[in-house]
mmCIF file of C-alpha atoms in Angstrom:
data_model
loop_
_atom_site.group_PDB
_atom_site.id
_atom_site.type_symbol
_atom_site.label_atom_id
_atom_site.label_comp_id
_atom_site.label_asym_id
_atom_site.label_seq_id
_atom_site.Cartn_x
_atom_site.Cartn_y
_atom_site.Cartn_z
ATOM 1 C CA MET A 1 112.977 123.477 97.804
ATOM 2 C CA ARG A 2 112.156 126.871 97.702
ATOM 3 C CA ALA A 3 112.327 128.569 94.004
ATOM 4 C CA VAL A 4 114.293 131.840 95.234
ATOM 5 C CA GLU A 5 117.938 131.621 96.180
ATOM 6 C CA HIS A 6 119.386 134.263 98.251
ATOM 7 C CA THR A 7 123.066 135.370 98.292
ATOM 8 C CA VAL A 8 124.381 135.685 101.730
ATOM 9 C CA ARG A 9 127.065 138.535 102.169
ATOM 10 C CA GLU A 10 129.167 138.293 105.396
ATOM 11 C CA GLY A 11 130.207 141.495 106.876
ATOM 12 C CA ARG A 12 132.084 142.737 110.106
ATOM 13 C CA PHE A 13 132.666 145.949 112.109
ATOM 14 C CA ARG A 14 134.569 146.915 115.108
ATOM 15 C CA ARG A 15 132.836 147.930 118.340
ATOM 16 C CA ARG A 16 134.137 148.354 121.697
ATOM 17 C CA ARG A 17 136.853 145.640 122.176
ATOM 18 C CA ALA A 18 135.055 143.466 119.665
ATOM 19 C CA GLU A 19 134.508 142.460 116.000
ATOM 20 C CA LEU A 20 130.936 141.884 115.381
ATOM 21 C CA VAL A 21 130.134 139.543 112.271
ATOM 22 C CA TYR A 22 126.794 139.699 110.496
ATOM 23 C CA ASP A 23 125.132 138.046 107.391
ATOM 24 C CA ASP A 24 123.206 140.178 104.858
ATOM 25 C CA ALA A 25 120.987 138.759 102.393
ATOM 26 C CA GLY A 26 117.997 139.691 100.172
ATOM 27 C CA GLU A 27 117.023 143.039 98.829
ATOM 28 C CA GLY A 28 114.305 145.379 100.181
ATOM 29 C CA PRO A 29 113.121 146.984 103.434
ATOM 30 C CA LEU A 30 115.750 146.194 106.089
ATOM 31 C CA ALA A 31 115.009 143.858 108.942
ATOM 32 C CA VAL A 32 117.580 142.934 111.747
ATOM 33 C CA TYR A 33 117.649 139.713 113.906
ATOM 34 C CA ALA A 34 119.240 139.251 117.267
ATOM 35 C CA HIS A 35 119.652 135.576 118.401
ATOM 36 C CA GLY A 36 119.479 133.954 121.784
ATOM 37 C CA GLY A 37 122.094 133.699 124.395
ATOM 38 C CA PHE A 38 124.988 131.051 124.082
ATOM 39 C CA VAL A 39 124.139 130.223 120.344
ATOM 40 C CA SER A 40 124.904 132.005 116.946
ATOM 41 C CA GLN A 41 123.181 132.113 113.735
ATOM 42 C CA ALA A 42 124.973 128.971 112.595
ATOM 43 C CA ALA A 43 123.842 127.173 115.775
ATOM 44 C CA GLU A 44 120.186 128.315 115.538
ATOM 45 C CA ASP A 45 120.154 126.999 111.924
ATOM 46 C CA ARG A 46 121.524 123.628 112.957
ATOM 47 C CA MET A 47 118.946 123.407 115.720
ATOM 48 C CA GLY A 48 116.231 123.969 113.202
ATOM 49 C CA LEU A 49 114.603 126.590 115.314
ATOM 50 C CA PHE A 50 113.408 129.357 113.020
ATOM 51 C CA ASP A 51 112.925 129.447 109.324
ATOM 52 C CA TRP A 52 114.056 132.710 107.770
ATOM 53 C CA ALA A 53 113.510 131.819 104.195
ATOM 54 C CA PRO A 54 109.901 133.252 104.120
ATOM 55 C CA VAL A 55 111.093 136.690 105.147
ATOM 56 C CA LEU A 56 113.645 136.812 102.501
ATOM 57 C CA ASP A 57 111.153 135.338 99.855
ATOM 58 C CA ALA A 58 108.564 138.093 100.972
ATOM 59 C CA GLY A 59 111.060 140.879 99.721
ATOM 60 C CA GLN A 60 112.815 141.743 102.895
ATOM 61 C CA ARG A 61 116.561 142.433 103.365
ATOM 62 C CA LEU A 62 117.555 140.583 106.419
ATOM 63 C CA VAL A 63 120.636 140.954 108.512
ATOM 64 C CA ARG A 64 121.440 138.457 111.319
ATOM 65 C CA TYR A 65 124.417 139.079 113.350
ATOM 66 C CA ASP A 66 126.448 137.065 115.920
ATOM 67 C CA ALA A 67 126.317 138.764 119.296
ATOM 68 C CA ARG A 68 129.338 139.873 120.999
ATOM 69 C CA ALA A 69 131.606 136.705 121.840
ATOM 70 C CA HIS A 70 128.927 134.447 120.180
ATOM 71 C CA GLY A 71 129.630 132.589 116.958
ATOM 72 C CA ARG A 72 132.106 134.362 114.783
ATOM 73 C CA SER A 73 131.989 137.588 116.786
ATOM 74 C CA THR A 74 134.722 138.229 119.309
ATOM 75 C CA GLY A 75 134.483 139.772 122.796
ATOM 76 C CA ASP A 76 136.435 140.085 126.047
ATOM 77 C CA ALA A 77 135.829 138.741 129.602
ATOM 78 C CA VAL A 78 134.214 141.874 130.812
ATOM 79 C CA ASP A 79 130.677 141.343 132.661
ATOM 80 C CA THR A 80 129.167 144.569 131.852
ATOM 81 C CA ASP A 81 129.692 144.009 128.013
ATOM 82 C CA TYR A 82 127.001 141.365 128.294
ATOM 83 C CA THR A 83 124.120 143.191 129.864
ATOM 84 C CA TYR A 84 121.112 143.908 127.889
ATOM 85 C CA PRO A 85 121.671 147.480 127.477
ATOM 86 C CA SER A 86 125.220 146.991 126.263
ATOM 87 C CA LEU A 87 124.063 144.356 123.828
ATOM 88 C CA ALA A 88 121.431 147.134 122.731
ATOM 89 C CA ASP A 89 124.288 149.516 122.063
ATOM 90 C CA ASP A 90 125.773 146.982 119.894
ATOM 91 C CA LEU A 91 122.470 146.599 117.808
ATOM 92 C CA LEU A 92 122.376 150.352 117.451
ATOM 93 C CA ALA A 93 125.979 150.403 116.363
ATOM 94 C CA LEU A 94 125.168 147.668 113.828
ATOM 95 C CA LEU A 95 122.486 149.985 112.484
ATOM 96 C CA ASP A 96 125.049 152.955 112.222
ATOM 97 C CA HIS A 97 127.501 150.525 110.385
ATOM 98 C CA LEU A 98 124.616 149.594 107.918
ATOM 99 C CA CYS A 99 123.802 153.294 107.382
ATOM 100 C CA ALA A 100 120.230 152.643 108.056
ATOM 101 C CA ALA A 101 118.609 156.146 107.480
ATOM 102 C CA ARG A 102 114.952 155.010 108.078
ATOM 103 C CA PRO A 103 113.332 153.014 110.792
ATOM 104 C CA VAL A 104 114.094 149.277 110.437
ATOM 105 C CA ASP A 105 112.171 146.288 111.671
ATOM 106 C CA ALA A 106 113.945 144.606 114.476
ATOM 107 C CA MET A 107 113.515 140.839 115.538
ATOM 108 C CA GLY A 108 115.110 139.028 118.422
ATOM 109 C CA ALA A 109 114.736 135.852 120.415
ATOM 110 C CA SER A 110 115.432 135.465 124.081
ATOM 111 C CA MET A 111 118.400 137.436 124.945
ATOM 112 C CA GLY A 112 118.000 138.933 121.447
ATOM 113 C CA CYS A 113 114.380 139.802 122.394
ATOM 114 C CA ALA A 114 115.884 141.674 125.288
ATOM 115 C CA THR A 115 118.332 143.303 123.044
ATOM 116 C CA VAL A 116 115.713 144.612 120.819
ATOM 117 C CA LEU A 117 113.544 146.041 123.518
ATOM 118 C CA HIS A 118 116.317 147.998 125.249
ATOM 119 C CA ALA A 119 117.249 149.338 121.758
ATOM 120 C CA ALA A 120 113.909 150.285 121.011
ATOM 121 C CA VAL A 121 113.432 152.019 124.395
ATOM 122 C CA GLN A 122 116.885 153.925 123.945
ATOM 123 C CA ALA A 123 116.145 154.950 120.440
ATOM 124 C CA PRO A 124 112.529 154.301 119.473
ATOM 125 C CA ASP A 125 112.767 156.376 116.308
ATOM 126 C CA ARG A 126 115.170 153.819 114.771
ATOM 127 C CA PHE A 127 112.657 151.109 114.770
ATOM 128 C CA SER A 128 109.493 150.551 112.610
ATOM 129 C CA ARG A 129 108.192 147.288 114.027
ATOM 130 C CA LEU A 130 109.326 144.815 116.617
ATOM 131 C CA VAL A 131 109.130 141.061 116.528
ATOM 132 C CA LEU A 132 109.707 139.662 119.926
ATOM 133 C CA LEU A 133 110.324 135.809 120.093
ATOM 134 C CA ILE A 134 110.339 133.923 123.223
ATOM 135 C CA PRO A 135 110.603 136.752 125.612
ATOM 136 C CA PRO A 136 112.996 135.662 128.668
ATOM 137 C CA THR A 137 112.380 135.670 132.309
ATOM 138 C CA ALA A 138 111.776 139.470 133.516
ATOM 139 C CA TRP A 139 110.827 141.461 136.664
ATOM 140 C CA THR A 140 109.320 138.924 139.248
ATOM 141 C CA THR A 141 110.574 135.832 137.457
ATOM 142 C CA ARG A 142 114.248 137.260 137.021
ATOM 143 C CA LYS A 143 115.642 136.924 140.362
ATOM 144 C CA THR A 144 116.037 133.101 140.191
ATOM 145 C CA HIS A 145 117.427 133.067 136.826
ATOM 146 C CA ALA A 146 119.982 135.650 137.764
ATOM 147 C CA ARG A 147 121.044 133.800 140.688
ATOM 148 C CA ASP A 148 121.402 130.666 138.629
ATOM 149 C CA ASN A 149 123.475 132.567 136.110
ATOM 150 C CA ARG A 150 125.891 133.699 138.955
ATOM 151 C CA GLU A 151 126.182 130.149 140.352
ATOM 152 C CA TRP A 152 126.816 128.762 136.969
ATOM 153 C CA ALA A 153 129.608 131.505 136.298
ATOM 154 C CA GLU A 154 131.229 130.262 139.728
ATOM 155 C CA LEU A 155 130.987 126.547 138.597
ATOM 156 C CA ILE A 156 132.571 127.243 135.313
ATOM 157 C CA GLU A 157 135.534 128.957 136.999
ATOM 158 C CA ARG A 158 135.873 126.293 139.507
ATOM 159 C CA GLU A 159 135.197 123.017 137.689
ATOM 160 C CA GLY A 160 135.051 123.960 133.981
ATOM 161 C CA VAL A 161 132.590 124.206 131.173
ATOM 162 C CA ASP A 162 131.557 120.418 131.157
ATOM 163 C CA ALA A 163 130.416 120.671 134.729
ATOM 164 C CA TRP A 164 128.019 123.526 133.708
ATOM 165 C CA LEU A 165 126.841 121.553 130.664
ATOM 166 C CA ALA A 166 126.322 118.367 133.004
ATOM 167 C CA ALA A 167 124.139 120.794 135.485
ATOM 168 C CA LYS A 168 122.208 121.987 132.577
ATOM 169 C CA ARG A 169 121.353 118.537 131.101
ATOM 170 C CA ASN A 170 119.850 117.465 134.528
ATOM 171 C CA GLN A 171 117.351 120.256 133.967
ATOM 172 C CA PRO A 172 113.907 119.239 132.246
ATOM 173 C CA ARG A 173 113.598 120.551 128.707
ATOM 174 C CA PRO A 174 110.220 122.040 127.342
ATOM 175 C CA THR A 175 108.145 119.659 125.285
ATOM 176 C CA VAL A 176 108.316 121.903 122.248
ATOM 177 C CA LEU A 177 112.030 121.423 122.180
ATOM 178 C CA ALA A 178 112.143 117.523 122.604
ATOM 179 C CA ASP A 179 113.451 117.180 119.085
ATOM 180 C CA VAL A 180 115.717 120.193 118.978
ATOM 181 C CA PRO A 181 119.680 119.153 119.279
ATOM 182 C CA GLU A 182 121.561 120.609 122.219
ATOM 183 C CA LEU A 183 124.735 122.168 121.048
ATOM 184 C CA PRO A 184 127.743 123.422 123.170
ATOM 185 C CA PRO A 185 127.805 127.185 123.890
ATOM 186 C CA THR A 186 129.371 129.372 121.157
ATOM 187 C CA PRO A 187 131.260 131.726 123.690
ATOM 188 C CA ALA A 188 134.848 130.860 124.419
ATOM 189 C CA ALA A 189 135.205 129.271 127.866
ATOM 190 C CA ARG A 190 137.310 132.161 129.023
ATOM 191 C CA VAL A 191 134.110 134.465 128.278
ATOM 192 C CA LEU A 192 131.343 132.267 129.417
ATOM 193 C CA PRO A 193 131.562 133.301 133.195
ATOM 194 C CA SER A 194 131.236 137.198 132.167
ATOM 195 C CA VAL A 195 128.431 136.392 129.611
ATOM 196 C CA LEU A 196 126.615 134.606 132.473
ATOM 197 C CA ARG A 197 127.300 137.565 135.141
ATOM 198 C CA GLY A 198 126.347 140.080 132.558
ATOM 199 C CA LEU A 199 122.985 138.378 131.998
ATOM 200 C CA ALA A 200 122.585 138.056 135.674
ATOM 201 C CA LEU A 201 122.764 141.880 135.931
ATOM 202 C CA SER A 202 120.185 142.417 133.345
ATOM 203 C CA ASP A 203 116.411 142.622 133.150
ATOM 204 C CA LEU A 204 113.874 143.765 130.481
ATOM 205 C CA PRO A 205 113.242 147.495 130.429
ATOM 206 C CA SER A 206 110.801 148.726 133.141
ATOM 207 C CA PRO A 207 106.895 148.336 132.511
ATOM 208 C CA THR A 208 106.819 152.089 132.338
ATOM 209 C CA ALA A 209 109.365 152.193 129.530
ATOM 210 C CA ILE A 210 107.700 149.389 127.766
ATOM 211 C CA THR A 211 104.293 151.078 127.911
ATOM 212 C CA ALA A 212 105.783 154.106 126.333
ATOM 213 C CA LEU A 213 106.770 152.386 123.150
ATOM 214 C CA SER A 214 104.265 152.862 120.334
ATOM 215 C CA ARG A 215 105.833 150.559 117.792
ATOM 216 C CA PRO A 216 103.519 147.727 116.521
ATOM 217 C CA SER A 217 104.915 144.401 118.026
ATOM 218 C CA LEU A 218 104.386 140.651 117.355
ATOM 219 C CA ILE A 219 105.140 138.463 120.196
ATOM 220 C CA LEU A 220 105.846 134.733 119.657
ATOM 221 C CA ALA A 221 105.975 132.441 122.502
ATOM 222 C CA TRP A 222 105.782 128.911 123.473
ATOM 223 C CA VAL A 223 104.643 126.967 126.487
ATOM 224 C CA ASP A 224 106.305 125.314 129.619
ATOM 225 C CA ASP A 225 109.668 126.907 129.282
ATOM 226 C CA PRO A 226 110.878 128.308 132.927
ATOM 227 C CA GLY A 227 113.593 130.183 130.907
ATOM 228 C CA HIS A 228 111.033 131.866 128.662
ATOM 229 C CA PRO A 229 107.959 131.905 130.783
ATOM 230 C CA LEU A 230 104.523 132.645 129.083
ATOM 231 C CA SER A 231 103.999 135.210 131.714
ATOM 232 C CA THR A 232 106.618 137.441 130.247
ATOM 233 C CA ALA A 233 105.082 137.275 126.797
ATOM 234 C CA GLU A 234 101.594 138.056 128.285
ATOM 235 C CA THR A 235 102.831 140.987 130.226
ATOM 236 C CA LEU A 236 104.457 142.475 127.239
ATOM 237 C CA ALA A 237 101.221 142.038 125.146
ATOM 238 C CA ARG A 238 99.316 143.940 127.927
ATOM 239 C CA LEU A 239 102.125 146.612 128.264
ATOM 240 C CA LEU A 240 102.989 147.451 124.738
ATOM 241 C CA PRO A 241 100.142 149.563 123.229
ATOM 242 C CA HIS A 242 100.024 147.800 119.735
ATOM 243 C CA ALA A 243 100.957 144.191 120.299
ATOM 244 C CA ASP A 244 99.734 140.885 118.916
ATOM 245 C CA LEU A 245 100.681 137.769 120.828
ATOM 246 C CA TYR A 246 100.897 134.259 119.204
ATOM 247 C CA VAL A 247 101.494 131.189 121.481
ATOM 248 C CA SER A 248 102.694 127.915 119.975
ATOM 249 C CA ARG A 249 102.246 124.507 122.038
ATOM 250 C CA THR A 250 103.885 122.123 119.496
ATOM 251 C CA ARG A 251 106.990 122.232 117.561
ATOM 252 C CA ALA A 252 105.035 121.750 114.375
ATOM 253 C CA ASP A 253 103.345 125.079 115.162
ATOM 254 C CA ILE A 254 106.543 126.723 115.814
ATOM 255 C CA ARG A 255 107.635 126.079 112.178
ATOM 256 C CA THR A 256 104.838 128.278 111.075
ATOM 257 C CA TRP A 257 106.636 131.313 112.877
ATOM 258 C CA GLY A 258 108.692 132.120 109.613
ATOM 259 C CA ASP A 259 105.464 132.657 107.614
ATOM 260 C CA ARG A 260 103.765 134.467 110.358
ATOM 261 C CA ILE A 261 106.747 136.834 110.643
ATOM 262 C CA ALA A 262 106.881 137.410 106.767
ATOM 263 C CA GLN A 263 103.228 138.054 106.756
ATOM 264 C CA TYR A 264 103.590 140.597 109.622
ATOM 265 C CA LEU A 265 106.680 142.452 108.312
ATOM 266 C CA THR A 266 104.993 142.823 104.708
ATOM 267 C CA GLN A 267 101.929 144.736 106.035
ATOM 268 C CA PRO A 268 102.271 148.393 105.178
ATOM 269 C CA ARG A 269 104.758 150.057 107.502
ATOM 270 C CA PRO A 270 103.409 152.350 110.073
#
Protein backbone atom coordinates (compact mmCIF):
# COMPACT_ATOMS: atom_id res chain seq x y z
CA MET A 1 0.00 0.00 0.00
CA ARG A 2 1.29 3.45 -0.86
CA ALA A 3 2.00 5.82 2.01
CA VAL A 4 0.36 8.82 0.36
CA GLU A 5 -3.41 9.12 0.02
CA HIS A 6 -4.67 11.64 -2.51
CA THR A 7 -8.09 13.26 -2.26
CA VAL A 8 -9.98 13.17 -5.54
CA ARG A 9 -12.14 16.20 -6.32
CA GLU A 10 -14.84 15.80 -8.97
CA GLY A 11 -15.53 18.68 -11.31
CA ARG A 12 -17.72 19.30 -14.33
CA PHE A 13 -18.33 21.93 -16.96
CA ARG A 14 -20.59 22.52 -19.95
CA ARG A 15 -19.15 22.40 -23.43
CA ARG A 16 -21.05 22.36 -26.72
CA ARG A 17 -24.13 20.22 -26.01
CA ALA A 18 -22.38 18.17 -23.32
CA GLU A 19 -21.37 18.14 -19.69
CA LEU A 20 -17.81 16.91 -19.22
CA VAL A 21 -16.82 15.34 -15.89
CA TYR A 22 -13.29 15.15 -14.53
CA ASP A 23 -11.37 14.02 -11.45
CA ASP A 24 -8.77 16.36 -9.96
CA ALA A 25 -6.21 15.00 -7.50
CA GLY A 26 -2.90 16.02 -6.03
CA GLU A 27 -1.06 19.31 -5.82
CA GLY A 28 1.71 20.68 -7.99
CA PRO A 29 2.34 21.14 -11.72
CA LEU A 30 -0.74 20.26 -13.75
CA ALA A 31 -0.88 17.12 -15.89
CA VAL A 32 -4.06 16.18 -17.80
CA TYR A 33 -4.96 12.73 -19.11
CA ALA A 34 -7.36 11.68 -21.89
CA HIS A 35 -8.47 8.02 -21.97
CA GLY A 36 -9.08 5.70 -24.90
CA GLY A 37 -12.25 5.18 -26.91
CA PHE A 38 -15.34 3.44 -25.48
CA VAL A 39 -13.97 3.32 -21.92
CA SER A 40 -13.73 5.92 -19.11
CA GLN A 41 -11.56 6.72 -16.15
CA ALA A 42 -13.41 4.18 -14.01
CA ALA A 43 -13.34 1.52 -16.74
CA GLU A 44 -9.58 1.91 -17.23
CA ASP A 45 -9.10 1.59 -13.47
CA ARG A 46 -11.18 -1.61 -13.41
CA MET A 47 -9.13 -2.97 -16.31
CA GLY A 48 -5.93 -2.26 -14.41
CA LEU A 49 -4.34 -0.78 -17.50
CA PHE A 50 -2.36 2.12 -16.10
CA ASP A 51 -1.17 3.06 -12.61
CA TRP A 52 -1.43 6.78 -11.92
CA ALA A 53 -0.37 6.66 -8.25
CA PRO A 54 3.34 7.23 -9.08
CA VAL A 55 2.44 10.45 -10.93
CA LEU A 56 0.57 11.77 -7.90
CA ASP A 57 3.24 10.55 -5.49
CA ALA A 58 5.83 12.44 -7.55
CA GLY A 59 4.10 15.74 -6.75
CA GLN A 60 1.93 16.29 -9.83
CA ARG A 61 -1.63 17.57 -9.93
CA LEU A 62 -3.43 15.03 -12.12
CA VAL A 63 -6.71 15.77 -13.91
CA ARG A 64 -8.33 12.83 -15.70
CA TYR A 65 -11.59 13.40 -17.54
CA ASP A 66 -14.29 11.32 -19.18
CA ALA A 67 -14.46 12.14 -22.88
CA ARG A 68 -17.68 13.38 -24.40
CA ALA A 69 -20.43 10.70 -24.08
CA HIS A 70 -18.05 8.38 -22.21
CA GLY A 71 -18.40 7.40 -18.56
CA ARG A 72 -20.05 10.18 -16.55
CA SER A 73 -19.82 12.76 -19.36
CA THR A 74 -22.80 13.37 -21.61
CA GLY A 75 -22.98 13.77 -25.37
CA ASP A 76 -25.37 13.83 -28.31
CA ALA A 77 -25.62 11.59 -31.35
CA VAL A 78 -23.70 13.99 -33.60
CA ASP A 79 -20.99 12.29 -35.64
CA THR A 80 -18.69 15.31 -35.89
CA ASP A 81 -18.62 15.73 -32.09
CA TYR A 82 -16.39 12.64 -31.91
CA THR A 83 -13.71 13.42 -34.47
CA TYR A 84 -10.21 13.84 -33.10
CA PRO A 85 -10.14 17.62 -33.72
CA SER A 86 -13.48 18.05 -31.92
CA LEU A 87 -12.24 16.02 -28.96
CA ALA A 88 -9.11 18.18 -28.96
CA ASP A 89 -11.34 21.24 -28.69
CA ASP A 90 -12.88 19.67 -25.57
CA LEU A 91 -9.43 19.20 -24.07
CA LEU A 92 -8.51 22.82 -24.73
CA ALA A 93 -11.83 23.90 -23.19
CA LEU A 94 -10.96 21.85 -20.10
CA LEU A 95 -7.69 23.78 -19.79
CA ASP A 96 -9.67 27.02 -20.01
CA HIS A 97 -12.04 25.77 -17.32
CA LEU A 98 -9.09 24.86 -15.09
CA CYS A 99 -7.62 28.34 -15.66
CA ALA A 100 -4.34 26.78 -16.81
CA ALA A 101 -2.24 29.90 -17.27
CA ARG A 102 1.03 28.11 -17.96
CA PRO A 103 1.81 25.19 -20.29
CA VAL A 104 0.66 21.82 -18.94
CA ASP A 105 1.83 18.26 -19.39
CA ALA A 106 -0.68 16.29 -21.47
CA MET A 107 -1.10 12.53 -21.62
CA GLY A 108 -3.44 10.39 -23.68
CA ALA A 109 -4.02 6.76 -24.62
CA SER A 110 -5.31 5.62 -28.04
CA MET A 111 -8.18 8.02 -28.82
CA GLY A 112 -6.80 10.21 -26.03
CA CYS A 113 -3.36 10.11 -27.64
CA ALA A 114 -4.89 11.44 -30.86
CA THR A 115 -6.81 14.04 -28.85
CA VAL A 116 -3.58 15.29 -27.24
CA LEU A 117 -1.71 15.43 -30.55
CA HIS A 118 -4.46 17.44 -32.25
CA ALA A 119 -4.69 19.81 -29.28
CA ALA A 120 -0.93 20.31 -29.31
CA VAL A 121 -0.98 21.05 -33.04
CA GLN A 122 -3.84 23.53 -32.57
CA ALA A 123 -2.31 25.28 -29.53
CA PRO A 124 1.32 24.23 -28.97
CA ASP A 125 2.02 26.99 -26.46
CA ARG A 126 -0.48 25.45 -24.03
CA PHE A 127 1.59 22.31 -23.56
CA SER A 128 4.92 21.59 -21.92
CA ARG A 129 5.42 17.85 -22.54
CA LEU A 130 3.40 15.10 -24.19
CA VAL A 131 3.02 11.49 -23.08
CA LEU A 132 1.53 9.43 -25.91
CA LEU A 133 0.31 5.99 -24.88
CA ILE A 134 -0.56 3.30 -27.45
CA PRO A 135 -0.92 5.56 -30.51
CA PRO A 136 -3.80 4.35 -32.70
CA THR A 137 -3.91 3.46 -36.37
CA ALA A 138 -2.88 6.41 -38.54
CA TRP A 139 -2.24 7.41 -42.12
CA THR A 140 -1.65 4.21 -44.16
CA THR A 141 -3.16 1.92 -41.51
CA ARG A 142 -6.19 4.11 -40.86
CA LYS A 143 -8.29 3.25 -43.90
CA THR A 144 -9.17 -0.29 -42.81
CA HIS A 145 -9.90 0.83 -39.26
CA ALA A 146 -12.19 3.61 -40.51
CA ARG A 147 -14.08 1.17 -42.74
CA ASP A 148 -14.58 -1.21 -39.81
CA ASN A 149 -15.92 1.62 -37.64
CA ARG A 150 -18.47 2.59 -40.30
CA GLU A 151 -19.58 -1.03 -40.65
CA TRP A 152 -19.87 -1.43 -36.88
CA ALA A 153 -22.01 1.72 -36.66
CA GLU A 154 -24.37 0.25 -39.25
CA LEU A 155 -24.39 -3.10 -37.42
CA ILE A 156 -25.39 -1.44 -34.14
CA GLU A 157 -28.21 0.48 -35.83
CA ARG A 158 -29.40 -2.66 -37.58
CA GLU A 159 -28.99 -5.35 -34.91
CA GLY A 160 -28.05 -3.63 -31.65
CA VAL A 161 -24.99 -3.25 -29.45
CA ASP A 162 -24.82 -6.95 -28.54
CA ALA A 163 -24.22 -7.86 -32.19
CA TRP A 164 -21.27 -5.47 -32.31
CA LEU A 165 -19.83 -6.86 -29.08
CA ALA A 166 -20.17 -10.39 -30.42
CA ALA A 167 -18.32 -9.41 -33.60
CA LYS A 168 -15.54 -7.81 -31.55
CA ARG A 169 -15.16 -10.95 -29.41
CA ASN A 170 -14.32 -12.89 -32.57
CA GLN A 171 -11.28 -10.69 -33.14
CA PRO A 172 -7.96 -11.85 -31.65
CA ARG A 173 -6.71 -9.90 -28.63
CA PRO A 174 -3.11 -8.80 -28.20
CA THR A 175 -1.14 -11.15 -25.96
CA VAL A 176 -0.22 -8.29 -23.64
CA LEU A 177 -3.94 -7.81 -22.89
CA ALA A 178 -4.75 -11.47 -22.26
CA ASP A 179 -5.45 -10.91 -18.55
CA VAL A 180 -7.24 -7.56 -18.98
CA PRO A 181 -11.03 -7.85 -18.48
CA GLU A 182 -13.24 -6.85 -21.40
CA LEU A 183 -15.86 -4.33 -20.32
CA PRO A 184 -18.94 -3.06 -22.16
CA PRO A 185 -18.63 0.32 -23.89
CA THR A 186 -19.43 3.31 -21.72
CA PRO A 187 -21.16 5.45 -24.39
CA ALA A 188 -24.91 4.86 -24.48
CA ALA A 189 -26.29 2.71 -27.30
CA ARG A 190 -28.00 5.70 -28.92
CA VAL A 191 -24.64 7.52 -29.19
CA LEU A 192 -22.33 4.63 -30.13
CA PRO A 193 -22.91 4.83 -33.91
CA SER A 194 -22.01 8.52 -33.87
CA VAL A 195 -18.87 7.83 -31.82
CA LEU A 196 -17.83 5.17 -34.32
CA ARG A 197 -18.52 7.38 -37.32
CA GLY A 198 -16.69 10.29 -35.74
CA LEU A 199 -13.64 8.08 -35.24
CA ALA A 200 -13.99 6.85 -38.83
CA LEU A 201 -13.73 10.46 -39.98
CA SER A 202 -10.54 10.97 -37.98
CA ASP A 203 -6.81 10.54 -38.39
CA LEU A 204 -3.72 11.80 -36.60
CA PRO A 205 -2.40 15.20 -37.65
CA SER A 206 -0.37 15.24 -40.84
CA PRO A 207 3.30 14.25 -40.62
CA THR A 208 4.22 17.83 -41.50
CA ALA A 209 2.19 19.21 -38.58
CA ILE A 210 3.68 16.67 -36.18
CA THR A 211 7.23 17.45 -37.29
CA ALA A 212 6.59 21.08 -36.32
CA LEU A 213 5.79 20.11 -32.71
CA SER A 214 8.83 21.00 -30.62
CA ARG A 215 7.46 19.71 -27.33
CA PRO A 216 9.37 16.86 -25.66
CA SER A 217 7.38 13.64 -26.00
CA LEU A 218 7.40 10.21 -24.38
CA ILE A 219 5.81 7.50 -26.51
CA LEU A 220 4.73 4.26 -24.81
CA ALA A 221 3.64 1.40 -27.04
CA TRP A 222 2.96 -2.33 -26.90
CA VAL A 223 3.25 -5.01 -29.57
CA ASP A 224 0.95 -7.21 -31.69
CA ASP A 225 -2.10 -4.93 -31.56
CA PRO A 226 -3.63 -4.04 -34.97
CA GLY A 227 -5.66 -1.25 -33.38
CA HIS A 228 -2.48 0.32 -31.99
CA PRO A 229 0.21 -0.77 -34.43
CA LEU A 230 3.82 -0.31 -33.45
CA SER A 231 4.33 1.36 -36.83
CA THR A 232 2.39 4.44 -35.64
CA ALA A 233 4.52 4.79 -32.51
CA GLU A 234 7.73 4.34 -34.49
CA THR A 235 6.67 6.91 -37.08
CA LEU A 236 5.77 9.41 -34.37
CA ALA A 237 9.17 8.85 -32.77
CA ARG A 238 10.82 9.71 -36.08
CA LEU A 239 8.61 12.72 -36.79
CA LEU A 240 8.61 14.42 -33.38
CA PRO A 241 11.83 16.41 -32.94
CA HIS A 242 12.28 15.48 -29.26
CA ALA A 243 10.74 12.05 -28.69
CA ASP A 244 11.63 8.99 -26.64
CA LEU A 245 9.97 5.66 -27.53
CA TYR A 246 9.54 2.76 -25.11
CA VAL A 247 7.97 -0.52 -26.24
CA SER A 248 6.54 -3.16 -23.89
CA ARG A 249 6.15 -6.81 -24.84
CA THR A 250 4.65 -8.13 -21.59
CA ARG A 251 1.84 -7.12 -19.26
CA ALA A 252 4.34 -6.93 -16.39
CA ASP A 253 6.36 -4.37 -18.30
CA ILE A 254 3.26 -2.26 -19.02
CA ARG A 255 2.80 -2.04 -15.26
CA THR A 256 6.03 -0.04 -15.10
CA TRP A 257 4.56 2.74 -17.25
CA GLY A 258 3.27 4.72 -14.27
CA ASP A 259 6.76 4.95 -12.81
CA ARG A 260 8.24 5.80 -16.22
CA ILE A 261 5.71 8.59 -16.72
CA ALA A 262 6.31 9.95 -13.22
CA GLN A 263 10.07 10.00 -13.81
CA TYR A 264 9.57 11.75 -17.15
CA LEU A 265 7.22 14.40 -15.79
CA THR A 266 9.43 15.24 -12.83
CA GLN A 267 12.37 16.16 -15.03
CA PRO A 268 12.94 19.93 -15.21
CA ARG A 269 10.35 21.54 -17.46
CA PRO A 270 11.58 22.82 -20.83
